[in-house]
Protein backbone atom coordinates (compact mmCIF):
# COMPACT_ATOMS: atom_id res chain seq x y z
CA UNK A 1 0.00 0.00 0.00
CA UNK A 2 1.32 3.49 -0.82
CA UNK A 3 2.24 5.64 2.16
CA UNK A 4 -0.48 8.01 3.29
CA UNK A 5 0.14 11.65 2.36
CA UNK A 6 0.06 13.97 5.41
CA UNK A 7 -2.91 16.34 5.54
CA UNK A 8 -3.16 19.60 7.46
CA UNK A 9 -6.52 21.33 7.69
CA UNK A 10 -7.39 24.84 8.83
CA UNK A 11 -10.85 24.97 10.39
CA UNK A 12 -11.64 28.64 10.82
CA UNK A 13 -15.01 27.92 12.45
CA UNK A 14 -17.03 31.17 12.85
CA UNK A 15 -14.02 33.47 12.60
CA UNK A 16 -12.70 36.08 10.15
CA UNK A 17 -14.43 38.67 7.98
CA UNK A 18 -14.42 39.41 4.25
CA UNK A 19 -11.03 40.64 3.07
CA UNK A 20 -9.19 38.70 5.77
CA UNK A 21 -9.39 35.54 3.70
CA UNK A 22 -7.31 36.91 0.86
CA UNK A 23 -4.73 38.41 3.22
CA UNK A 24 -4.38 35.06 4.99
CA UNK A 25 -3.97 33.08 1.77
CA UNK A 26 -1.36 35.49 0.38
CA UNK A 27 0.67 35.24 3.58
CA UNK A 28 0.36 31.46 3.79
CA UNK A 29 1.38 31.08 0.15
CA UNK A 30 4.51 33.14 0.81
CA UNK A 31 5.36 31.10 3.90
CA UNK A 32 4.64 27.64 2.50
CA UNK A 33 5.01 28.12 -1.23
CA UNK A 34 8.27 26.16 -1.45
CA UNK A 35 9.21 22.61 -0.53
CA UNK A 36 5.93 21.01 0.40
CA UNK A 37 6.00 18.07 -1.97
CA UNK A 38 4.34 15.44 0.10
CA UNK A 39 1.52 17.16 1.93
CA UNK A 40 -2.10 18.07 1.37
CA UNK A 41 -3.57 21.23 2.84
CA UNK A 42 -7.00 22.78 2.99
CA UNK A 43 -8.68 25.82 4.47
CA UNK A 44 -12.32 25.60 5.60
CA UNK A 45 -13.59 29.19 5.94
CA UNK A 46 -17.07 30.22 7.06
CA UNK A 47 -19.52 29.49 4.20
CA UNK A 48 -19.98 33.10 3.00
CA UNK A 49 -16.19 33.38 2.59
CA UNK A 50 -15.69 30.19 0.56
CA UNK A 51 -15.90 32.09 -2.72
CA UNK A 52 -13.37 34.73 -1.66
CA UNK A 53 -10.92 32.18 -0.29
CA UNK A 54 -11.29 29.99 -3.39
CA UNK A 55 -10.32 32.90 -5.65
CA UNK A 56 -7.40 33.81 -3.40
CA UNK A 57 -6.14 30.21 -3.35
CA UNK A 58 -6.28 30.00 -7.15
CA UNK A 59 -4.23 33.20 -7.39
CA UNK A 60 -1.77 32.97 -4.55
CA UNK A 61 -1.55 29.37 -3.30
CA UNK A 62 -3.09 26.77 -5.65
CA UNK A 63 -1.21 24.06 -3.78
CA UNK A 64 -3.74 24.44 -0.94
CA UNK A 65 -7.30 23.18 -1.41
CA UNK A 66 -10.59 24.78 -0.53
CA UNK A 67 -12.73 23.28 2.24
CA UNK A 68 -16.10 23.75 3.91
CA UNK A 69 -17.33 23.21 7.46
CA UNK A 70 -20.50 21.26 6.71
CA UNK A 71 -22.93 20.27 3.98
CA UNK A 72 -26.44 18.88 3.66
CA UNK A 73 -27.21 15.56 2.00
CA UNK A 74 -29.66 16.96 -0.55
CA UNK A 75 -28.64 18.93 -3.61
CA UNK A 76 -31.38 21.54 -3.14
CA UNK A 77 -34.65 22.17 -1.34
CA UNK A 78 -36.43 23.91 1.53
CA UNK A 79 -33.66 23.72 4.15
CA UNK A 80 -33.11 27.21 5.53
CA UNK A 81 -29.57 27.70 6.77
CA UNK A 82 -28.14 24.54 5.22
CA UNK A 83 -25.51 24.24 2.49
CA UNK A 84 -25.93 22.12 -0.63
CA UNK A 85 -23.11 19.73 -1.54
CA UNK A 86 -23.76 20.62 -5.20
CA UNK A 87 -23.09 24.26 -4.36
CA UNK A 88 -19.80 23.26 -2.75
CA UNK A 89 -18.79 21.38 -5.90
CA UNK A 90 -19.59 24.46 -8.00
CA UNK A 91 -17.47 26.61 -5.68
CA UNK A 92 -14.47 24.30 -6.10
CA UNK A 93 -14.60 22.82 -2.59
CA UNK A 94 -12.49 19.65 -2.31
CA UNK A 95 -12.88 18.83 1.41
CA UNK A 96 -15.79 19.11 3.83
CA UNK A 97 -15.66 18.70 7.61
CA UNK A 98 -18.62 16.62 8.81
CA UNK A 99 -19.84 15.56 12.24
CA UNK A 100 -17.65 18.05 14.08
CA UNK A 101 -18.38 17.85 17.81
CA UNK A 102 -19.62 21.45 17.75
CA UNK A 103 -22.26 20.32 15.23
CA UNK A 104 -23.01 17.13 17.16
CA UNK A 105 -23.31 18.79 20.57
CA UNK A 106 -24.41 22.41 20.00
CA UNK A 107 -26.68 21.70 17.02
CA UNK A 108 -27.66 18.13 17.87
CA UNK A 109 -26.67 16.52 14.58
CA UNK A 110 -27.18 12.80 15.09
CA UNK A 111 -25.00 10.05 13.61
CA UNK A 112 -27.83 9.10 11.25
CA UNK A 113 -27.79 12.55 9.60
CA UNK A 114 -24.01 12.73 9.61
CA UNK A 115 -23.98 9.43 7.71
CA UNK A 116 -26.18 11.01 5.02
CA UNK A 117 -23.93 14.06 4.81
CA UNK A 118 -20.82 11.89 4.46
CA UNK A 119 -22.45 9.79 1.75
CA UNK A 120 -23.62 12.86 -0.20
CA UNK A 121 -20.17 14.47 -0.11
CA UNK A 122 -18.36 11.31 -1.20
CA UNK A 123 -20.84 10.67 -4.01
CA UNK A 124 -19.87 14.06 -5.41
CA UNK A 125 -16.15 13.39 -5.13
CA UNK A 126 -15.67 15.75 -2.17
CA UNK A 127 -13.24 14.47 0.48
CA UNK A 128 -15.37 13.96 3.60
CA UNK A 129 -13.55 14.59 6.87
CA UNK A 130 -15.65 12.70 9.41
CA UNK A 131 -14.97 13.80 13.00
CA UNK A 132 -15.38 11.56 16.02
CA UNK A 133 -14.50 12.14 19.66
CA UNK A 134 -15.58 11.57 23.23
CA UNK A 135 -16.63 14.16 25.83
CA UNK A 136 -14.71 14.81 29.05
CA UNK A 137 -17.21 12.76 31.04
CA UNK A 138 -16.95 9.83 28.65
CA UNK A 139 -13.16 10.08 28.79
CA UNK A 140 -13.23 10.04 32.60
CA UNK A 141 -15.59 7.07 32.56
CA UNK A 142 -13.07 5.28 30.31
CA UNK A 143 -15.64 5.05 27.55
CA UNK A 144 -13.57 6.76 24.84
CA UNK A 145 -13.12 3.76 22.55
CA UNK A 146 -16.68 2.55 22.92
CA UNK A 147 -18.10 6.00 22.11
CA UNK A 148 -15.76 6.80 19.25
CA UNK A 149 -16.07 3.44 17.52
CA UNK A 150 -19.84 3.62 17.83
CA UNK A 151 -19.84 7.10 16.26
CA UNK A 152 -17.65 5.70 13.51
CA UNK A 153 -19.89 2.74 12.76
CA UNK A 154 -23.09 4.81 12.86
CA UNK A 155 -21.73 7.75 10.87
CA UNK A 156 -20.51 5.42 8.13
CA UNK A 157 -23.73 3.43 7.89
CA UNK A 158 -24.57 2.95 4.21
CA UNK A 159 -21.47 4.80 3.02
CA UNK A 160 -20.45 2.67 0.02
CA UNK A 161 -16.85 1.45 0.09
CA UNK A 162 -16.50 2.21 -3.64
CA UNK A 163 -16.96 5.96 -3.08
CA UNK A 164 -14.88 6.02 0.08
CA UNK A 165 -11.45 6.64 -1.44
CA UNK A 166 -11.95 10.25 -0.39
CA UNK A 167 -12.93 9.41 3.19
CA UNK A 168 -10.81 10.96 5.94
CA UNK A 169 -11.38 10.54 9.68
CA UNK A 170 -10.49 12.97 12.44
CA UNK A 171 -10.14 11.94 16.08
CA UNK A 172 -11.03 15.04 18.07
CA UNK A 173 -11.55 14.48 21.80
CA UNK A 174 -14.13 17.11 22.79
CA UNK A 175 -12.20 17.91 25.99
CA UNK A 176 -9.16 18.85 23.90
CA UNK A 177 -10.89 21.21 21.46
CA UNK A 178 -10.12 24.87 22.08
CA UNK A 179 -9.01 24.15 25.65
CA UNK A 180 -5.24 24.25 25.22
CA UNK A 181 -5.26 20.75 26.71
CA UNK A 182 -4.32 18.49 23.81
CA UNK A 183 -4.52 14.71 24.17
CA UNK A 184 -1.20 13.14 25.14
CA UNK A 185 0.61 11.35 22.30
CA UNK A 186 -0.07 8.09 24.17
CA UNK A 187 -3.84 8.67 24.13
CA UNK A 188 -3.74 9.69 20.47
CA UNK A 189 -1.71 6.60 19.58
CA UNK A 190 -4.11 4.25 21.31
CA UNK A 191 -7.23 5.90 19.88
CA UNK A 192 -5.88 6.19 16.35
CA UNK A 193 -4.92 2.52 16.33
CA UNK A 194 -8.40 1.55 17.54
CA UNK A 195 -10.01 3.79 14.90
CA UNK A 196 -7.82 2.44 12.10
CA UNK A 197 -8.49 -1.15 13.13
CA UNK A 198 -12.25 -0.55 13.17
CA UNK A 199 -12.15 1.32 9.84
CA UNK A 200 -10.36 -1.65 8.26
CA UNK A 201 -12.91 -4.07 9.68
CA UNK A 202 -15.63 -1.91 8.13
CA UNK A 203 -13.77 -1.97 4.80
CA UNK A 204 -12.38 1.59 4.72
CA UNK A 205 -8.75 2.73 4.43
CA UNK A 206 -8.85 6.41 5.42
CA UNK A 207 -6.25 8.89 6.49
CA UNK A 208 -6.80 9.74 10.17
CA UNK A 209 -6.16 13.24 11.53
CA UNK A 210 -5.74 14.28 15.15
CA UNK A 211 -7.54 17.44 16.26
CA UNK A 212 -7.76 19.30 19.57
CA UNK A 213 -5.42 22.12 20.63
CA UNK A 214 -2.76 21.27 18.04
CA UNK A 215 0.03 23.86 17.98
CA UNK A 216 3.39 24.34 16.20
CA UNK A 217 4.94 23.14 19.48
CA UNK A 218 3.08 19.85 19.93
CA UNK A 219 2.46 18.75 16.31
CA UNK A 220 5.78 16.90 16.00
CA UNK A 221 4.89 14.52 18.81
CA UNK A 222 1.59 13.65 17.11
CA UNK A 223 3.11 13.23 13.66
CA UNK A 224 5.64 10.72 15.06
CA UNK A 225 2.73 8.35 15.66
CA UNK A 226 2.32 5.88 12.80
CA UNK A 227 -1.45 6.13 12.72
CA UNK A 228 -1.61 9.94 12.79
CA UNK A 229 -1.71 11.24 9.22
CA UNK A 230 -2.08 14.94 9.91
CA UNK A 231 -4.06 17.46 11.91
CA UNK A 232 -7.36 19.30 11.96
CA UNK A 233 -6.50 22.67 13.42
CA UNK A 234 -8.81 25.32 14.85
CA UNK A 235 -7.26 28.11 16.95
CA UNK A 236 -3.73 27.76 15.56
CA UNK A 237 -5.04 27.98 11.99
CA UNK A 238 -6.26 31.57 12.32
CA UNK A 239 -2.79 33.08 12.02
CA UNK A 240 -0.87 32.28 8.81
CA UNK A 241 2.54 32.33 10.49
CA UNK A 242 1.36 29.95 13.19
CA UNK A 243 -0.35 27.58 10.76
CA UNK A 244 2.68 27.60 8.44
CA UNK A 245 4.98 26.83 11.37
CA UNK A 246 2.70 23.99 12.42
CA UNK A 247 2.72 22.45 8.94
CA UNK A 248 6.51 22.76 8.65
CA UNK A 249 7.06 21.24 12.09
CA UNK A 250 4.62 18.43 11.32
CA UNK A 251 6.41 17.53 8.13
CA UNK A 252 9.87 17.30 9.71
CA UNK A 253 8.95 13.89 11.08
CA UNK A 254 8.09 12.55 7.63
CA UNK A 255 11.25 13.50 5.69
P1 LIG B 1 -8.68 23.67 18.19
O1 LIG B 1 -9.92 23.14 17.32
O2 LIG B 1 -7.44 23.43 17.36
O3 LIG B 1 -8.96 25.14 18.40
O4 LIG B 1 -8.66 22.89 19.45
C1 LIG B 1 -9.83 21.96 16.57
C2 LIG B 1 -11.14 21.66 15.90
O5 LIG B 1 -12.19 21.83 16.52
O6 LIG B 1 -11.16 21.24 14.73
XYZ file of C-alpha atoms and ligand atoms in Angstrom:
264
model
C 0.000 0.000 0.000
C 1.316 3.487 -0.817
C 2.239 5.644 2.162
C -0.476 8.007 3.291
C 0.137 11.654 2.356
C 0.065 13.972 5.410
C -2.909 16.339 5.535
C -3.161 19.601 7.456
C -6.515 21.332 7.690
C -7.386 24.843 8.832
C -10.852 24.970 10.391
C -11.638 28.640 10.816
C -15.013 27.921 12.445
C -17.031 31.168 12.853
C -14.020 33.468 12.597
C -12.699 36.075 10.146
C -14.428 38.665 7.982
C -14.421 39.410 4.248
C -11.027 40.636 3.073
C -9.190 38.704 5.772
C -9.387 35.536 3.699
C -7.313 36.908 0.864
C -4.728 38.410 3.223
C -4.384 35.061 4.994
C -3.973 33.079 1.772
C -1.362 35.488 0.381
C 0.668 35.238 3.582
C 0.356 31.455 3.790
C 1.380 31.085 0.154
C 4.507 33.135 0.813
C 5.357 31.103 3.902
C 4.636 27.637 2.500
C 5.015 28.122 -1.226
C 8.265 26.160 -1.446
C 9.209 22.614 -0.534
C 5.934 21.006 0.404
C 5.999 18.072 -1.969
C 4.337 15.437 0.099
C 1.522 17.159 1.931
C -2.101 18.074 1.366
C -3.573 21.231 2.842
C -6.996 22.775 2.985
C -8.680 25.821 4.474
C -12.316 25.600 5.597
C -13.586 29.192 5.936
C -17.074 30.224 7.061
C -19.521 29.494 4.202
C -19.976 33.096 3.005
C -16.190 33.377 2.590
C -15.689 30.187 0.560
C -15.901 32.089 -2.720
C -13.367 34.730 -1.661
C -10.925 32.182 -0.286
C -11.292 29.994 -3.390
C -10.321 32.897 -5.649
C -7.399 33.810 -3.397
C -6.135 30.213 -3.353
C -6.284 30.001 -7.149
C -4.225 33.205 -7.392
C -1.774 32.973 -4.546
C -1.550 29.365 -3.304
C -3.092 26.775 -5.648
C -1.206 24.060 -3.782
C -3.740 24.439 -0.936
C -7.302 23.183 -1.410
C -10.590 24.781 -0.525
C -12.727 23.275 2.237
C -16.100 23.753 3.908
C -17.332 23.215 7.458
C -20.501 21.255 6.709
C -22.934 20.270 3.978
C -26.439 18.876 3.657
C -27.212 15.558 1.999
C -29.663 16.958 -0.553
C -28.638 18.928 -3.609
C -31.377 21.543 -3.135
C -34.652 22.170 -1.342
C -36.433 23.911 1.526
C -33.658 23.723 4.146
C -33.112 27.214 5.526
C -29.567 27.700 6.772
C -28.138 24.536 5.224
C -25.509 24.241 2.485
C -25.931 22.116 -0.628
C -23.110 19.733 -1.541
C -23.761 20.622 -5.197
C -23.093 24.262 -4.361
C -19.803 23.261 -2.746
C -18.794 21.382 -5.898
C -19.592 24.462 -7.996
C -17.466 26.606 -5.685
C -14.473 24.298 -6.095
C -14.603 22.821 -2.590
C -12.488 19.647 -2.315
C -12.879 18.828 1.409
C -15.787 19.114 3.826
C -15.662 18.702 7.611
C -18.621 16.618 8.811
C -19.842 15.561 12.242
C -17.646 18.054 14.080
C -18.385 17.850 17.811
C -19.622 21.447 17.749
C -22.256 20.315 15.227
C -23.012 17.128 17.162
C -23.311 18.793 20.569
C -24.409 22.411 20.001
C -26.680 21.700 17.021
C -27.656 18.131 17.869
C -26.672 16.522 14.584
C -27.184 12.799 15.089
C -25.004 10.047 13.611
C -27.831 9.101 11.254
C -27.786 12.547 9.599
C -24.013 12.732 9.613
C -23.977 9.431 7.707
C -26.179 11.012 5.022
C -23.931 14.056 4.812
C -20.816 11.892 4.458
C -22.447 9.795 1.753
C -23.622 12.864 -0.199
C -20.173 14.474 -0.114
C -18.361 11.314 -1.203
C -20.836 10.673 -4.011
C -19.870 14.061 -5.410
C -16.149 13.393 -5.128
C -15.672 15.747 -2.174
C -13.242 14.467 0.476
C -15.374 13.960 3.595
C -13.549 14.588 6.868
C -15.651 12.703 9.409
C -14.970 13.803 12.997
C -15.383 11.563 16.023
C -14.503 12.144 19.661
C -15.577 11.566 23.230
C -16.626 14.159 25.831
C -14.709 14.805 29.051
C -17.211 12.760 31.042
C -16.953 9.834 28.647
C -13.159 10.076 28.795
C -13.228 10.043 32.596
C -15.589 7.071 32.562
C -13.065 5.284 30.313
C -15.642 5.046 27.546
C -13.574 6.761 24.842
C -13.121 3.760 22.555
C -16.682 2.547 22.923
C -18.102 6.003 22.111
C -15.764 6.803 19.247
C -16.074 3.440 17.523
C -19.841 3.619 17.835
C -19.837 7.104 16.258
C -17.647 5.703 13.508
C -19.894 2.740 12.762
C -23.092 4.813 12.857
C -21.725 7.751 10.870
C -20.514 5.417 8.135
C -23.731 3.425 7.887
C -24.568 2.955 4.205
C -21.472 4.798 3.017
C -20.451 2.666 0.024
C -16.851 1.448 0.087
C -16.501 2.211 -3.641
C -16.961 5.957 -3.076
C -14.876 6.022 0.083
C -11.449 6.635 -1.436
C -11.946 10.255 -0.387
C -12.927 9.405 3.193
C -10.813 10.957 5.939
C -11.383 10.538 9.680
C -10.488 12.965 12.442
C -10.136 11.943 16.078
C -11.027 15.040 18.067
C -11.552 14.483 21.796
C -14.125 17.109 22.794
C -12.195 17.912 25.985
C -9.158 18.854 23.897
C -10.887 21.213 21.461
C -10.120 24.874 22.078
C -9.005 24.146 25.645
C -5.237 24.251 25.218
C -5.263 20.755 26.707
C -4.317 18.486 23.814
C -4.517 14.709 24.170
C -1.200 13.139 25.137
C 0.607 11.347 22.295
C -0.074 8.089 24.174
C -3.841 8.675 24.132
C -3.742 9.693 20.474
C -1.713 6.603 19.581
C -4.112 4.251 21.314
C -7.228 5.898 19.880
C -5.880 6.187 16.346
C -4.918 2.520 16.333
C -8.401 1.554 17.539
C -10.013 3.791 14.899
C -7.818 2.435 12.099
C -8.491 -1.148 13.125
C -12.253 -0.553 13.168
C -12.150 1.316 9.843
C -10.359 -1.650 8.265
C -12.914 -4.065 9.684
C -15.633 -1.910 8.126
C -13.775 -1.968 4.797
C -12.375 1.592 4.720
C -8.752 2.733 4.430
C -8.850 6.414 5.418
C -6.253 8.891 6.490
C -6.795 9.737 10.171
C -6.160 13.241 11.529
C -5.740 14.279 15.150
C -7.535 17.443 16.265
C -7.759 19.304 19.566
C -5.418 22.122 20.634
C -2.764 21.269 18.043
C 0.033 23.862 17.978
C 3.386 24.340 16.201
C 4.941 23.140 19.475
C 3.075 19.855 19.928
C 2.460 18.751 16.310
C 5.777 16.899 16.003
C 4.887 14.516 18.813
C 1.593 13.651 17.107
C 3.114 13.226 13.662
C 5.639 10.722 15.056
C 2.726 8.349 15.664
C 2.322 5.883 12.796
C -1.448 6.132 12.716
C -1.611 9.937 12.793
C -1.710 11.236 9.220
C -2.080 14.940 9.910
C -4.059 17.460 11.910
C -7.362 19.304 11.961
C -6.496 22.673 13.416
C -8.810 25.324 14.850
C -7.258 28.112 16.946
C -3.730 27.756 15.565
C -5.037 27.985 11.988
C -6.256 31.567 12.323
C -2.792 33.078 12.016
C -0.872 32.281 8.809
C 2.541 32.331 10.488
C 1.362 29.945 13.193
C -0.351 27.581 10.764
C 2.680 27.595 8.442
C 4.983 26.829 11.374
C 2.700 23.990 12.421
C 2.725 22.454 8.937
C 6.509 22.764 8.646
C 7.061 21.239 12.087
C 4.617 18.433 11.319
C 6.407 17.532 8.128
C 9.865 17.305 9.706
C 8.954 13.890 11.083
C 8.091 12.546 7.631
C 11.247 13.500 5.686
P -8.676 23.673 18.187
O -9.918 23.136 17.318
O -7.437 23.425 17.360
O -8.964 25.135 18.400
O -8.661 22.892 19.453
C -9.831 21.958 16.566
C -11.139 21.662 15.898
O -12.192 21.831 16.519
O -11.160 21.238 14.732
